[in-house]
Amino acid sequence: AKFFDSQVCENRSGACIKCGCNQRGTAVSRQDNFRVSRAGCRNRCSQRSSQGLDLELLATLPERERRCGLAELLKHGLIGDAALFSELAGVVRPSVAQLERGLRVKLELVEADPRERLGRRALLNLGHTFGHAIERVSGYRIRHGEAVAAGLVCAARLGAELGWSDGAVEARVRAVVESCGLATRLTGLDHGALIAALGADKKRRAGRARFIAIRAPGEVAIVEDPPAAAVAEAFRAGLA
């Protein structure tokens, strides 16, 4: 069984093969969690038959940690539940029903591809390719959920750059994310360093960058090696 010690872990590692345990030793592990390899992670986690969520424990978390968890819930809404995404506007403490709906989106993708071999599960990386670069360039001063929140706006901008949507989608995503107390206009990050950091992203496949772009809330798609100019503009406009 597995229990979560943060809302990020609950929303991010619930229903899949991630240990959800905070670990020391690397910058990412400060508030993130590790994927389990076939040999198991350092905490000897593996695919479990059950998992639990202690609402009283999560209620003790600082507000910053709560907001970080909201970023992952917003992501789930953008992937597969547009109504949930809209409902989360202005929410600070999501209801149990909203948490369940977010996890249901993830569960459907994970059950269809538990070992990430078919491709569609990659949709769960929405906001993360941009977010991982933001984390790295900030020296992990910006936490995982905060970086993903900004990454969601970048993903919406990427969709616009690819001609999939107009500026209204980006504006809507930004408005909802910011209404939850998550910043999207990040300053002090070197643009060139952000682009360079994409090369170290753990989700690259055979040397190819993989992004998830937003067409509309509830409708996202995988993009491999999008034009460099589109990615650069997604970073520039998304974080501006």
Coordinates of C-alpha atoms in Angstrom, one line a residue, residues 13-166:
S13 CA 2.1 9.6 -8.4
G14 CA -1.3 8.3 -7.5
A15 CA -2.5 5.4 -9.7
C16 CA 0.9 4.7 -11.3
I17 CA 4.3 3.2 -10.8
K18 CA 5.9 6.1 -8.9
C19 CA 6.9 5.8 -5.3
G20 CA 5.5 9.2 -4.2
C21 CA 8.1 9.3 -1.4
N22 CA 10.1 12.5 -0.8
Q23 CA 13.8 11.5 -0.9
R24 CA 17.1 13.4 -0.3
G25 CA 20.1 13.3 -2.5
T26 CA 19.1 15.1 -5.7
A27 CA 17.5 18.5 -6.4
V28 CA 14.4 17.0 -8.0
S29 CA 13.7 14.9 -5.0
R30 CA 13.2 18.0 -2.8
Q31 CA 9.5 17.9 -3.6
D32 CA 9.2 15.4 -6.4
N33 CA 9.2 11.6 -6.5
F34 CA 11.1 8.9 -8.4
R35 CA 9.9 6.6 -11.1
V36 CA 10.3 3.0 -10.1
S37 CA 12.6 1.0 -12.3
R38 CA 12.3 -2.8 -12.8
A39 CA 14.7 -3.1 -9.9
G40 CA 12.7 -0.8 -7.7
C41 CA 13.5 2.6 -6.3
R42 CA 15.6 3.3 -3.3
N43 CA 12.6 2.9 -1.0
R44 CA 12.0 -0.5 -2.6
C45 CA 8.6 0.6 -3.9
S46 CA 6.8 -1.4 -6.5
Q47 CA 3.4 -1.7 -8.2
R48 CA 1.0 -1.8 -5.3
S49 CA -2.4 -3.2 -4.9
S50 CA -3.8 -0.3 -2.8
Q51 CA -3.1 3.3 -1.8
G52 CA -4.5 5.7 0.7
L53 CA -4.9 9.4 1.1
D54 CA -4.9 10.9 4.6
L55 CA -6.9 14.1 4.2
E56 CA -6.1 15.2 7.8
L57 CA -2.4 14.9 7.0
L58 CA -2.7 16.9 3.8
A59 CA -4.6 19.6 5.8
T60 CA -1.5 20.3 7.8
L61 CA 0.6 21.2 4.7
P62 CA 1.7 24.8 4.1
E63 CA -0.3 26.7 1.5
R64 CA 2.6 26.7 -0.9
E65 CA 2.6 22.9 -1.0
R66 CA -1.1 22.9 -1.5
R67 CA -0.8 25.2 -4.5
C68 CA 1.9 22.9 -5.9
G69 CA -0.6 20.0 -5.8
L70 CA -3.2 22.1 -7.5
A71 CA -1.0 22.4 -10.5
E72 CA -1.1 18.7 -11.1
L73 CA -4.9 18.6 -10.6
L74 CA -5.2 21.5 -13.2
K75 CA -3.1 19.4 -15.5
H76 CA -5.5 16.5 -15.2
G77 CA -8.4 18.7 -16.0
L78 CA -6.7 20.1 -19.1
I79 CA -5.9 16.6 -20.3
G80 CA -9.3 15.0 -20.0
D81 CA -11.9 16.9 -17.9
A82 CA -12.5 20.4 -19.2
A83 CA -15.4 20.9 -16.7
L84 CA -13.1 20.1 -13.8
F85 CA -10.5 22.6 -15.1
S86 CA -13.2 25.3 -15.2
E87 CA -14.4 24.3 -11.7
L88 CA -11.0 24.7 -10.2
A89 CA -10.9 28.5 -11.1
G90 CA -10.2 30.3 -7.8
V91 CA -10.0 27.0 -5.8
V92 CA -7.4 26.8 -3.0
R93 CA -8.6 23.5 -1.4
P94 CA -10.2 21.2 -3.9
S95 CA -12.9 18.8 -2.7
V96 CA -12.5 15.1 -2.4
A97 CA -14.8 14.7 -5.5
Q98 CA -12.5 17.0 -7.5
L99 CA -9.4 15.0 -6.4
E100 CA -11.2 11.8 -7.4
R101 CA -12.1 13.2 -10.9
G102 CA -8.5 14.3 -11.5
L103 CA -7.1 10.9 -10.5
R104 CA -9.7 9.2 -12.7
V105 CA -8.2 11.0 -15.7
K106 CA -4.8 9.7 -14.8
L107 CA -6.0 6.2 -13.9
E108 CA -7.6 5.8 -17.4
L109 CA -4.3 6.6 -19.1
V110 CA -2.2 4.5 -16.7
E111 CA -4.4 1.4 -16.9
A112 CA -4.2 1.5 -20.6
D113 CA -0.4 1.7 -20.6
P114 CA 1.1 0.8 -17.2
R115 CA 4.7 0.5 -18.5
E116 CA 4.6 3.6 -20.9
R117 CA 5.0 1.5 -24.0
L118 CA 2.0 2.6 -26.1
G119 CA 2.5 6.4 -26.2
R120 CA -0.8 7.9 -25.1
R121 CA 0.2 7.9 -21.4
A122 CA 2.8 10.6 -22.4
L123 CA -0.1 13.0 -22.2
L124 CA 0.4 13.0 -18.5
N125 CA 3.7 15.0 -19.1
L126 CA 1.6 18.1 -20.0
G127 CA 3.5 21.1 -18.7
H128 CA 6.4 19.0 -17.5
T129 CA 8.9 19.4 -20.4
F130 CA 8.7 23.1 -19.9
G131 CA 8.4 22.7 -16.2
H132 CA 11.5 20.6 -15.8
A133 CA 13.6 23.2 -17.6
I134 CA 12.2 25.9 -15.4
E135 CA 13.1 23.9 -12.3
R136 CA 16.6 23.3 -13.5
V137 CA 17.3 26.9 -14.5
S138 CA 15.9 28.3 -11.3
G139 CA 18.3 26.0 -9.3
Y140 CA 15.1 24.3 -8.0
R141 CA 14.1 27.5 -6.2
I142 CA 10.9 27.2 -8.1
R143 CA 9.1 24.0 -6.9
H144 CA 7.9 21.3 -9.1
G145 CA 4.2 22.3 -9.0
E146 CA 5.0 25.9 -9.5
A147 CA 7.1 25.1 -12.5
V148 CA 4.4 22.8 -14.0
A149 CA 1.8 25.6 -13.5
A150 CA 3.9 27.9 -15.6
G151 CA 4.6 25.1 -18.0
L152 CA 0.8 24.6 -18.6
V153 CA 0.7 28.2 -20.0
C154 CA 3.7 27.5 -22.2
A155 CA 2.0 24.4 -23.5
A156 CA -1.1 26.5 -24.3
R157 CA 1.1 29.0 -26.1
L158 CA 2.8 26.2 -28.0
G159 CA -0.6 25.0 -29.3
A160 CA -1.2 28.5 -30.6
E161 CA 2.2 28.6 -32.2
L162 CA 1.4 25.4 -34.0
G163 CA -1.9 26.8 -35.3
W164 CA -4.0 24.6 -33.1
S165 CA -5.7 27.4 -31.2
D166 CA -5.9 31.1 -30.8

